[in-house]
mmCIF file of C-alpha atoms in Angstrom:
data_model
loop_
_atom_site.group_PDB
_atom_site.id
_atom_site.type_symbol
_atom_site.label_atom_id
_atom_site.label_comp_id
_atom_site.label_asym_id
_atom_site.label_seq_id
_atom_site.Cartn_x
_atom_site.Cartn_y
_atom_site.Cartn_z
ATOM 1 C CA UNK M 1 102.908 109.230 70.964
ATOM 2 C CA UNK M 2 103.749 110.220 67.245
ATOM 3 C CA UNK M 3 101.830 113.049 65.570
ATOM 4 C CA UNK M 4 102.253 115.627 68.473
ATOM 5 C CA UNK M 5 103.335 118.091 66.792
ATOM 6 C CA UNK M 6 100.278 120.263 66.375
ATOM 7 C CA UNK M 7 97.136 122.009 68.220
ATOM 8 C CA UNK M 8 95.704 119.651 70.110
ATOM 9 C CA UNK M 9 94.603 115.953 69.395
ATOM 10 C CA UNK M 10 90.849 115.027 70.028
ATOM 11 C CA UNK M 11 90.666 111.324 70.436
ATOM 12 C CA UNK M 12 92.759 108.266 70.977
ATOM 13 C CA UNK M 13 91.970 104.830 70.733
ATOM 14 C CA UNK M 14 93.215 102.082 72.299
ATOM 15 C CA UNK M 15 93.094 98.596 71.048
ATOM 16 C CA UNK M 16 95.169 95.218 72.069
ATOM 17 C CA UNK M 17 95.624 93.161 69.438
ATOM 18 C CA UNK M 18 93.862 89.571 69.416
ATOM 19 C CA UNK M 19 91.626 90.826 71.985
ATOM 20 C CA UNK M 20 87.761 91.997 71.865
ATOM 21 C CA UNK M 21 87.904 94.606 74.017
ATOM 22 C CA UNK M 22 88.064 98.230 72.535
ATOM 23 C CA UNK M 23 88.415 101.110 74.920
ATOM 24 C CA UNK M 24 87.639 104.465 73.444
ATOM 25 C CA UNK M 25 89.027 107.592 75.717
ATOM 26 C CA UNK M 26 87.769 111.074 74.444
ATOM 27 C CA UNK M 27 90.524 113.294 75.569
ATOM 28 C CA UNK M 28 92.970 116.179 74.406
ATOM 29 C CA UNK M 29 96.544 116.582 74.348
ATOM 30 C CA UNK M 30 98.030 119.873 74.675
ATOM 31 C CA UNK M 31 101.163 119.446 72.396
ATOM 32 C CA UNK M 32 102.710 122.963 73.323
ATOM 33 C CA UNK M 33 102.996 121.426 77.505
ATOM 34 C CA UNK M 34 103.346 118.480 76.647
ATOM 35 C CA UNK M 35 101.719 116.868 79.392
ATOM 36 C CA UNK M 36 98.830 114.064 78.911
ATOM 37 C CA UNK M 37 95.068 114.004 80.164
ATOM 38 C CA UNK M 38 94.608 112.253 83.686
ATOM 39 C CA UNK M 39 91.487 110.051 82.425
ATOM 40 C CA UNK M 40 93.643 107.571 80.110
ATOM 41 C CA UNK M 41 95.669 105.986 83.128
ATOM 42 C CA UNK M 42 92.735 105.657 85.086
ATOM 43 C CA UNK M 43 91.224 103.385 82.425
ATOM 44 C CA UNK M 44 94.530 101.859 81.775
ATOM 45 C CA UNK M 45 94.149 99.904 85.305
ATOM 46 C CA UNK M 46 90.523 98.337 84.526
ATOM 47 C CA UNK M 47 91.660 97.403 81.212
ATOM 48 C CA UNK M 48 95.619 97.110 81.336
ATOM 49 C CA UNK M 49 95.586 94.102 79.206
ATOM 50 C CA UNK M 50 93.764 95.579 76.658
ATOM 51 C CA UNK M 51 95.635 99.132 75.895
ATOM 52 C CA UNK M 52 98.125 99.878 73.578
ATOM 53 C CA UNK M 53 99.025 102.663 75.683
ATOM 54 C CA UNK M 54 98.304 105.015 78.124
ATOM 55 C CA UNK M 55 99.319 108.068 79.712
ATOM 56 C CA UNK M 56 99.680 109.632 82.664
ATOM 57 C CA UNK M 57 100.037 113.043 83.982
ATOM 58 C CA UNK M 58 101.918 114.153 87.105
ATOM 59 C CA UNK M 59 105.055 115.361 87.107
ATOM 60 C CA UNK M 60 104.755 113.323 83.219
ATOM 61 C CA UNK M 61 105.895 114.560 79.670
ATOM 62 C CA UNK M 62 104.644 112.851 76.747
ATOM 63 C CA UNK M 63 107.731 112.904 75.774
ATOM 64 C CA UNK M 64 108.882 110.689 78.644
ATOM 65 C CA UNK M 65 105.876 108.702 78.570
ATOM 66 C CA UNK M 66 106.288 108.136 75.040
ATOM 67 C CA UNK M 67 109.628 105.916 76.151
ATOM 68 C CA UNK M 68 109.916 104.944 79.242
ATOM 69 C CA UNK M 69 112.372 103.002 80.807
ATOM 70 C CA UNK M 70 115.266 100.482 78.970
ATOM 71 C CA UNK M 71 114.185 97.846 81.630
ATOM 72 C CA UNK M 72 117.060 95.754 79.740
ATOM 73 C CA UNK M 73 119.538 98.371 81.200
ATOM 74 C CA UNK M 74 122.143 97.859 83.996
ATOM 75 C CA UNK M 75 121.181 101.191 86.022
ATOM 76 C CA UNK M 76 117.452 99.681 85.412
ATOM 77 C CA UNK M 77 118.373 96.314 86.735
ATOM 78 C CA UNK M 78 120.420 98.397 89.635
ATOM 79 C CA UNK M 79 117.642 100.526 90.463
ATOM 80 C CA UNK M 80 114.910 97.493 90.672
ATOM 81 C CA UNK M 81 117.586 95.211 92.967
ATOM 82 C CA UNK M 82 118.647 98.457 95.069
ATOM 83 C CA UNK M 83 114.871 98.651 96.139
ATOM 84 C CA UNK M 84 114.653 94.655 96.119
ATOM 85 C CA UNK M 85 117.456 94.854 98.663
ATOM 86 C CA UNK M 86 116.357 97.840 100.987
ATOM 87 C CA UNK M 87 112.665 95.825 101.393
ATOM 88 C CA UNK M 88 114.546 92.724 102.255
ATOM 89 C CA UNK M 89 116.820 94.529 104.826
ATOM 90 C CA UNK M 90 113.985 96.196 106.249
ATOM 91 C CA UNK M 91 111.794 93.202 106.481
ATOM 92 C CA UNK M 92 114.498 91.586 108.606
ATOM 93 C CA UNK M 93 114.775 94.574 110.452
ATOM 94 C CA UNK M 94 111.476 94.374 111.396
ATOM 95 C CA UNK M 95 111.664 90.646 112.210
ATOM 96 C CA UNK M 96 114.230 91.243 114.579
ATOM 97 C CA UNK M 97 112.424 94.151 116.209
ATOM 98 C CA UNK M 98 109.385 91.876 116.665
ATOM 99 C CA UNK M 99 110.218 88.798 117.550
ATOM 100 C CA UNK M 100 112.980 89.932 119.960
ATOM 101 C CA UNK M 101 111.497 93.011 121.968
ATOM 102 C CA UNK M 102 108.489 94.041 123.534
ATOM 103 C CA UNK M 103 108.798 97.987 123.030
ATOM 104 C CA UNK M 104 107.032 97.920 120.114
ATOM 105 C CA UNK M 105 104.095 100.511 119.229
ATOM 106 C CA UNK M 106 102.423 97.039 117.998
ATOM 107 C CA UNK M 107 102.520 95.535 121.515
ATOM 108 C CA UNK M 108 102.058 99.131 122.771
ATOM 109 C CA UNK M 109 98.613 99.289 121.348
ATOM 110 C CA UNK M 110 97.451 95.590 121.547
ATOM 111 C CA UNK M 111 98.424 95.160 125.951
ATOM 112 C CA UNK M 112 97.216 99.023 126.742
ATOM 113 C CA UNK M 113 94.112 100.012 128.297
ATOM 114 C CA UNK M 114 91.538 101.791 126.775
ATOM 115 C CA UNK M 115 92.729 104.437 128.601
ATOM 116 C CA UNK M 116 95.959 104.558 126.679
ATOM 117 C CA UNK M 117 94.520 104.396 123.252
ATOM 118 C CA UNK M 118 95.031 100.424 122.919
ATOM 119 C CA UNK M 119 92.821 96.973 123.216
ATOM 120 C CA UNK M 120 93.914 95.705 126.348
ATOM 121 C CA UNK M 121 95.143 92.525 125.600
ATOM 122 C CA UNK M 122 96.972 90.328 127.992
ATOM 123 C CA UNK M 123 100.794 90.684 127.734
ATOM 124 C CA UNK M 124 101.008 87.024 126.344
ATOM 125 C CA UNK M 125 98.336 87.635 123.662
ATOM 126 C CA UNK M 126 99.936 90.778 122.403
ATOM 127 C CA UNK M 127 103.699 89.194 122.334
ATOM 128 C CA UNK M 128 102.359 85.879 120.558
ATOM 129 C CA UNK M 129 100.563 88.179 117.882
ATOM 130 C CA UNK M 130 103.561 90.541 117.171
ATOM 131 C CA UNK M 131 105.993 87.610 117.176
ATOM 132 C CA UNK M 132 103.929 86.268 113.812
ATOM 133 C CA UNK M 133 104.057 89.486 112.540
ATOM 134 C CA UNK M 134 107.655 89.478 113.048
ATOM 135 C CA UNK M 135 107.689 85.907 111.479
ATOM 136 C CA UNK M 136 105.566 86.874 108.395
ATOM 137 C CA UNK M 137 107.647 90.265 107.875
ATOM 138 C CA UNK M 138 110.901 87.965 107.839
ATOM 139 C CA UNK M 139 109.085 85.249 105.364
ATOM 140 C CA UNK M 140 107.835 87.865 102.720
ATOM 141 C CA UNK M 141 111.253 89.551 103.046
ATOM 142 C CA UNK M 142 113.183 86.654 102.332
ATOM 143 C CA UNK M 143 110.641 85.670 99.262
ATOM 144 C CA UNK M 144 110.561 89.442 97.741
ATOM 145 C CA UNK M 145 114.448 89.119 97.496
ATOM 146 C CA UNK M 146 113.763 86.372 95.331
ATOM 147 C CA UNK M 147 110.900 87.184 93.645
ATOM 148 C CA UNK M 148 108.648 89.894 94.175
ATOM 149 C CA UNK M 149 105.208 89.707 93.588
ATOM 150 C CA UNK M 150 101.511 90.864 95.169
ATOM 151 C CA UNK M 151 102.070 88.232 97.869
ATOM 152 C CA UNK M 152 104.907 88.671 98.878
ATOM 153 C CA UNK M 153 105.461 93.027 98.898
ATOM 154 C CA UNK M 154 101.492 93.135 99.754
ATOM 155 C CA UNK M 155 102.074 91.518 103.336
ATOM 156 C CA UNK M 156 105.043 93.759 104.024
ATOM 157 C CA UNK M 157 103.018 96.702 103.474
ATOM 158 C CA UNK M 158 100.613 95.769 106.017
ATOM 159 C CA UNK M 159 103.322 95.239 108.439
ATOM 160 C CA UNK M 160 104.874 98.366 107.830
ATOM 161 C CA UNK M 161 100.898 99.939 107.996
ATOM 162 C CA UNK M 162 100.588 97.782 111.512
ATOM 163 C CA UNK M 163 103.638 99.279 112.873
ATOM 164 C CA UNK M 164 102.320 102.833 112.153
ATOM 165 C CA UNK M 165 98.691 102.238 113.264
ATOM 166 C CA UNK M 166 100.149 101.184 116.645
ATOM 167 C CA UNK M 167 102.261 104.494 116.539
ATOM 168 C CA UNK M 168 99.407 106.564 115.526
ATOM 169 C CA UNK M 169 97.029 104.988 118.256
ATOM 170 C CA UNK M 170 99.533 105.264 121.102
ATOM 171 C CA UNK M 171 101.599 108.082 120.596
ATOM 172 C CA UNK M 172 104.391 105.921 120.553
ATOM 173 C CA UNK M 173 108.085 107.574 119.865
ATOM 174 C CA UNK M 174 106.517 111.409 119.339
ATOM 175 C CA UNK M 175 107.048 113.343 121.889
ATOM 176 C CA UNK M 176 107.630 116.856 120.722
ATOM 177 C CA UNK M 177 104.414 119.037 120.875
ATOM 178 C CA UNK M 178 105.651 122.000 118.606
ATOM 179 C CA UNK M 179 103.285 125.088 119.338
ATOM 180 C CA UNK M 180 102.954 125.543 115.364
ATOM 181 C CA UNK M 181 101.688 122.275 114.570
ATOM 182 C CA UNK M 182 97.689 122.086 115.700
ATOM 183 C CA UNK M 183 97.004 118.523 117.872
ATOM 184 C CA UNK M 184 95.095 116.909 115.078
ATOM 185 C CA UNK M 185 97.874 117.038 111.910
ATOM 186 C CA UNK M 186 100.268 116.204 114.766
ATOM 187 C CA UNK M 187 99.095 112.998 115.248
ATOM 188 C CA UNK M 188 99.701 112.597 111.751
ATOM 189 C CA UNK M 189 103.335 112.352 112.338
ATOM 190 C CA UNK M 190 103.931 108.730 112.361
ATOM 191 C CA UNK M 191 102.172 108.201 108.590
ATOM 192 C CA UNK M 192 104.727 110.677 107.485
ATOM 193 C CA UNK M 193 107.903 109.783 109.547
ATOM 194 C CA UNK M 194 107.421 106.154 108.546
ATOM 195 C CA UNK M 195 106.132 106.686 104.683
ATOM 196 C CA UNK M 196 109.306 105.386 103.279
ATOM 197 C CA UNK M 197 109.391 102.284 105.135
ATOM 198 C CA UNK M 198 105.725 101.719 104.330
ATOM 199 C CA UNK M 199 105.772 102.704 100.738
ATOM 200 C CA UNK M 200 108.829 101.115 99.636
ATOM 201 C CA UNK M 201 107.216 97.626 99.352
ATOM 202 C CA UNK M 202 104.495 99.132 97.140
ATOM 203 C CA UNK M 203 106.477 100.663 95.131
ATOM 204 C CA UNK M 204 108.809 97.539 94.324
ATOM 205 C CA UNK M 205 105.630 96.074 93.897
ATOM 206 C CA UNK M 206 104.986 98.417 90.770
ATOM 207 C CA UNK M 207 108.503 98.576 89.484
ATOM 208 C CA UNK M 208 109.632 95.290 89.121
ATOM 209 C CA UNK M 209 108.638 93.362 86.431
ATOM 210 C CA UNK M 210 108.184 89.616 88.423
ATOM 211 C CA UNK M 211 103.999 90.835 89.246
ATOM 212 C CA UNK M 212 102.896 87.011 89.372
ATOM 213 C CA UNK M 213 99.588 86.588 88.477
ATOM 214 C CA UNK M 214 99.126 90.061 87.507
ATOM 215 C CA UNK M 215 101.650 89.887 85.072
ATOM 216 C CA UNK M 216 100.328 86.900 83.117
ATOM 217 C CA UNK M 217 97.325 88.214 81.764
ATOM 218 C CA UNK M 218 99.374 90.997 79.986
ATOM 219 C CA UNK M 219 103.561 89.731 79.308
ATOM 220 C CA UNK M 220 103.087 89.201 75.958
ATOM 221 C CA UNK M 221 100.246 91.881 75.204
ATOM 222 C CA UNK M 222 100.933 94.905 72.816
ATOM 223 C CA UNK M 223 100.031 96.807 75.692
ATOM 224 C CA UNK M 224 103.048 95.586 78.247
ATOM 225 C CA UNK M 225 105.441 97.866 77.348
ATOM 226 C CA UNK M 226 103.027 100.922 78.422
ATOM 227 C CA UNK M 227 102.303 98.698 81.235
ATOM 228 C CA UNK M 228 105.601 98.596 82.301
ATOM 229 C CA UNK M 229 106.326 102.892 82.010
ATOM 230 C CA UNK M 230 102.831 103.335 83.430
ATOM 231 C CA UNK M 231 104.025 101.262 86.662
ATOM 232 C CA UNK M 232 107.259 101.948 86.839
ATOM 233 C CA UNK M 233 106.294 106.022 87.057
ATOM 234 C CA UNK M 234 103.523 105.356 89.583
ATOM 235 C CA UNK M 235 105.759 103.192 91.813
ATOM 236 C CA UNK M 236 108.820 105.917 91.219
ATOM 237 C CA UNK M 237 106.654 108.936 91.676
ATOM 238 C CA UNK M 238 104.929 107.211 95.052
ATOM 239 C CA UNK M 239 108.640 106.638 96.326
ATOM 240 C CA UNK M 240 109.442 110.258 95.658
ATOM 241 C CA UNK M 241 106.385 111.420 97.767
ATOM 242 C CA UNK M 242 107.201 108.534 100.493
ATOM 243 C CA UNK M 243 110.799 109.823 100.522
ATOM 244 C CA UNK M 244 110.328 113.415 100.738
ATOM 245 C CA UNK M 245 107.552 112.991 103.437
ATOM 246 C CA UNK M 246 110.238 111.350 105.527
ATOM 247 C CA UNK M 247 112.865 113.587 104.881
ATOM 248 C CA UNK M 248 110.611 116.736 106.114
ATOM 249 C CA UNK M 249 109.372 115.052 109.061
ATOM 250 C CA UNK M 250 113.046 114.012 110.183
ATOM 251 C CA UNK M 251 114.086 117.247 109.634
ATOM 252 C CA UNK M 252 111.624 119.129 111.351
ATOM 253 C CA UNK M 253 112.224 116.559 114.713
ATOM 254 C CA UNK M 254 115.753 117.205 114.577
ATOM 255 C CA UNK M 255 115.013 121.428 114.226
ATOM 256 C CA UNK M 256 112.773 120.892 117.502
ATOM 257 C CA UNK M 257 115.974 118.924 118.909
ATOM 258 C CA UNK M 258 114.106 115.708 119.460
ATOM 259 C CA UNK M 259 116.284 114.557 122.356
ATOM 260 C CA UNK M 260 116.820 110.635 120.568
ATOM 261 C CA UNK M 261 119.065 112.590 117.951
ATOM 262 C CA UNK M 262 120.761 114.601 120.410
ATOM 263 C CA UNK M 263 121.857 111.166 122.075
ATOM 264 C CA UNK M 264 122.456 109.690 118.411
ATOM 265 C CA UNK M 265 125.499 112.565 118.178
ATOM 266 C CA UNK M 266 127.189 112.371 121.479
ATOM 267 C CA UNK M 267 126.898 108.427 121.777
ATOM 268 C CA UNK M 268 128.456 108.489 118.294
ATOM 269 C CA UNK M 269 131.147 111.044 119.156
ATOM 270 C CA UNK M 270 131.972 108.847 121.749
ATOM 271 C CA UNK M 271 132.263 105.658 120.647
ATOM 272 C CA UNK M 272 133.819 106.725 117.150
ATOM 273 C CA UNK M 273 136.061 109.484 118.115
ATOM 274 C CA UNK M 274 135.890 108.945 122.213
ATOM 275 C CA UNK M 275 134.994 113.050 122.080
ATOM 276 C CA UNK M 276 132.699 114.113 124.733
ATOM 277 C CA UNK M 277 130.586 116.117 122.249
ATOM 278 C CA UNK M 278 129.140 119.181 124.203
ATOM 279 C CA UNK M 279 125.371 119.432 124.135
ATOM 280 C CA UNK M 280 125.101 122.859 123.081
ATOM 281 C CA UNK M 281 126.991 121.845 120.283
ATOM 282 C CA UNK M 282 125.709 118.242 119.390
ATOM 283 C CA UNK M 283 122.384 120.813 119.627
ATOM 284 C CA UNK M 284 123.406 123.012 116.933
ATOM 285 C CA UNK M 285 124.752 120.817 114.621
ATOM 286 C CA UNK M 286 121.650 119.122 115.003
ATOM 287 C CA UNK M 287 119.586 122.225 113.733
ATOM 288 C CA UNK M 288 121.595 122.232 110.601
ATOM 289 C CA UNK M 289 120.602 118.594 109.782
ATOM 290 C CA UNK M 290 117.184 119.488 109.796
ATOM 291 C CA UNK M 291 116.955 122.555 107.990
ATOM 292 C CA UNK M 292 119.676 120.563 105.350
ATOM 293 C CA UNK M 293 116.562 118.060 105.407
ATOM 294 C CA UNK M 294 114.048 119.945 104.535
ATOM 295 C CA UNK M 295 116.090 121.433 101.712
ATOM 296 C CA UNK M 296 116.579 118.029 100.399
ATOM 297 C CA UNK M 297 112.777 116.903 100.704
ATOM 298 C CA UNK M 298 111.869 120.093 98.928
ATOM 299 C CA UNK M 299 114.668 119.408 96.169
ATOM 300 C CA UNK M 300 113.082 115.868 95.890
ATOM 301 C CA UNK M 301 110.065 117.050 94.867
ATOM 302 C CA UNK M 302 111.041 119.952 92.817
ATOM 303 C CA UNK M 303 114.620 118.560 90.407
ATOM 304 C CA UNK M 304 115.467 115.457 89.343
ATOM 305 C CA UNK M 305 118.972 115.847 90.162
ATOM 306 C CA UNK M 306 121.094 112.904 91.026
ATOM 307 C CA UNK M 307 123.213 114.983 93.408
ATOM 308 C CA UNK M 308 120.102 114.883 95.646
ATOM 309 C CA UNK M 309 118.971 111.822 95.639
ATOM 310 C CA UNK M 310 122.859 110.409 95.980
ATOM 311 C CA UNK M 311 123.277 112.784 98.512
ATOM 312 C CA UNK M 312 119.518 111.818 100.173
ATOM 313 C CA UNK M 313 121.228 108.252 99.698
ATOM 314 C CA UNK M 314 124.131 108.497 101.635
ATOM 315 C CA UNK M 315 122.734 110.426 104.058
ATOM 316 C CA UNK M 316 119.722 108.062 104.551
ATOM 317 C CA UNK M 317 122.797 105.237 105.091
ATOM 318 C CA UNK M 318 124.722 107.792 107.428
ATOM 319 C CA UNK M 319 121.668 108.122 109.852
ATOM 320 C CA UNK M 320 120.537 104.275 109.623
ATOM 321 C CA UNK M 321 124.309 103.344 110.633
ATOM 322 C CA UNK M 322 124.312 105.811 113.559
ATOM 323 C CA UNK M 323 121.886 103.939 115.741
ATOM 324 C CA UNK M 324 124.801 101.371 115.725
ATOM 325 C CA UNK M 325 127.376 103.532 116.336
ATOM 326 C CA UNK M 326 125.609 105.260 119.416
ATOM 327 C CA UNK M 327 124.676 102.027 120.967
ATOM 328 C CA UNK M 328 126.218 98.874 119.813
ATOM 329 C CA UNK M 329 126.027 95.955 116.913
ATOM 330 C CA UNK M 330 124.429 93.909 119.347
ATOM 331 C CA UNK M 331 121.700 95.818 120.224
ATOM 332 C CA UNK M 332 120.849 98.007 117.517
ATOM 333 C CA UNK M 333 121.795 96.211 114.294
ATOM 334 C CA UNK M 334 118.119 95.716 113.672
ATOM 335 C CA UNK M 335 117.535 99.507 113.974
ATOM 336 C CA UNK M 336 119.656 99.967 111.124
ATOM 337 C CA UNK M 337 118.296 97.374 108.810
ATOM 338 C CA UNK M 338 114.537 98.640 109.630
ATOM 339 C CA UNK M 339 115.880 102.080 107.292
ATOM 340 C CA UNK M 340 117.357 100.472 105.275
ATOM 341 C CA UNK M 341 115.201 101.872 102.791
ATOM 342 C CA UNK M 342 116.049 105.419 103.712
ATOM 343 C CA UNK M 343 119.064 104.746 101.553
ATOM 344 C CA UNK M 344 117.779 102.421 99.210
ATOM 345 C CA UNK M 345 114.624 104.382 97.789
ATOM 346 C CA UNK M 346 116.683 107.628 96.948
ATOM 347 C CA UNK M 347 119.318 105.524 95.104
ATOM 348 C CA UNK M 348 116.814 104.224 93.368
ATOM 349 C CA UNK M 349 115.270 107.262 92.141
ATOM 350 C CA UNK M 350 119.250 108.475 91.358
ATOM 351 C CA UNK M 351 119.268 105.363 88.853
ATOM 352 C CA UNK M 352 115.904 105.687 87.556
ATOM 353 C CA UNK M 353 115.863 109.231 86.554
ATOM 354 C CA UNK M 354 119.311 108.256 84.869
ATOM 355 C CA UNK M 355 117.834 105.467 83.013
ATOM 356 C CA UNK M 356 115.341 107.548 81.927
ATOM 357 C CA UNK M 357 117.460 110.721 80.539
ATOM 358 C CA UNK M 358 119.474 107.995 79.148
ATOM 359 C CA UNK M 359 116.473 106.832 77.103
ATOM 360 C CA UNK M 360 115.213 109.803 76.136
ATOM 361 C CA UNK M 361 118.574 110.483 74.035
#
């Protein structure tokens, strides 16, 4: 992105080298924002072997664009394992969850009635289809760890997307009715409380650099490298959204004193500390966790600090852990490794804003 320096440029072309293909985007550059046009990244995806390079605007400086990340870095390698990790964990999580219990919004919606909002399936029918899901979540899991790719992330998407469906169709787990919140965008609650888990496979799947098939075509194009920053800020920026949606929906539940997360704080109290929390209190301290996150989902999407996303991190971590310390390794380890990426994505974004800063210097 050399030559910024004044008005505003009128054209770019891109062109990969060896290659027939010539894309020519009409577009300008404001040099005094420094933010780039929209329409270059949405050609870059119908012709990513073929660009040079490609911009994209959203939160996006030319500037930043114009580097990228050091993928050869040790907080890049950190960030892409972190989220590598946290989709494993929660794919086990989930494997656990569905293999091993029938309280599931997934068997919720397949064995209900009509009536309830599901397909009325006979109880075996609906087990014997979770249980592969389970099986499948545990497989790709396993396999992304490894080596991520479209086949692998893709399926744990849809699992994550199948969990939520079955939440959204049943009502399943939501049952605060807040008087400010109108019944349709209520029902949207599950897409948002569960965004992280569902998004965090996608976005691994456009940060790390093992795509497959979909990397061939392009690994040793001129175009990669732009490639590589044009993914890696999609799949960071989706993560950021994902994260933040979850944040804000958590903390809104625990503002309404969703009566789970009462229980989470007393069981804990008592188990850790053998303190018989009061519920007025546990109540109360439970109305400063969600106002604290909704601070933090607004802070996500308005800094780049990496005091907020640490702290988002070890908060996420905090909260995932406490569904073991209220009721028990033996029971509830599962629950723990299902949000896994509640801890994972915003250390992620911690290292990858790092990286980036670090790059730009």
């Amino acid at each position: 992105m050399e030559g910024l320096v004044a008005g505003c440029l009128d054209c770019s072309r891109f062109e990969a080298e060896g290659s027939k293909t010539r894309l020519l985007t009409h577009h300008r550059i404001d040099a005094a924002s420094g933010l780039v046009p929209y329409e270059a990244i949405i050609a870059s995806f119908a012709h990513l072997s073929d660009l040079e390079a490609a911009r994209y605007d959203g939160w996006v400086t030319a500037s930043e664009l114009s580097t990228g990340p050091n993928t050869e870095s040790l907080g890049w390698q950190i960030a892409r394992w972190t989220l590598r990790v946290g989709v494993c964990l929660q794919a086990i999580g989930a494997w656990r969850w569905l293999t091993g219990y029938d309280d599931t919004p997934i068997f919720e919606w397949l064995w209900l009635g009509e009536e309830g909002g599901g397909l009325g399936w006979s109880e075996a029918e609906a087990l014997g289809l979770q249980r592969q899901v389970g099986w499948v979540a545990l497989a790709c899991g396993l396999l992304t760890l490894v080596r991520p790719s479209l086949l692998t992330t893709g399926p744990l998407v849809l699992v994550e997307a199948f969990i939520v469906y079955g939440t959204w169709k049943t009502d399943y787990g939501f049952t605060l009715h807040p008087v400010f919140i109108a019944p349709h965008w209520e029902r949207w609650y599950p897409v948002a409380a569960h965004a992280c888990r569902v998004f965090a496979p996608l976005g691994l799947m456009l940060v790390d650099p093992f795509w497959g098939f979909w990397r061939r075509g392009f690994r040793h194009q001129g175009g990669s490298e732009d490639a590589t920053t044009i993914r890696s800020y999609l799949g960071m920026q989706l993560l950021r959204l994902a994260v933040a949606a979850t944040f804000a929906t958590h903390g809104m539940e625990a503002m309404l004193q969703r009566s789970t997360f009462v229980d989470l704080l007393i069981d804990s109290a008592q188990r850790l500390l053998h303190w018989d929390l009061p519920q007025s209190q546990a109540e109360q301290a439970l109305f400063v966790i969600g106002v604290t996150d909704l601070l933090l989902a607004g802070a996500c999407l308005l800094t780049r600090s990496r005091a907020v996303f640490l702290w988002m991190a070890t908060w996420g971590a905090i909260t995932a852990v406490s569904r073991v310390t209220a009721g028990g390794l033996e029971y509830h380890w599962h629950e723990t490794l299902w949000r896994a990426s509640h801890c994972c994505v915003p250390l992620a974004l911690a290292m990858y804003w790092q990286v980036l800063r670090s790059r730009q210097k």
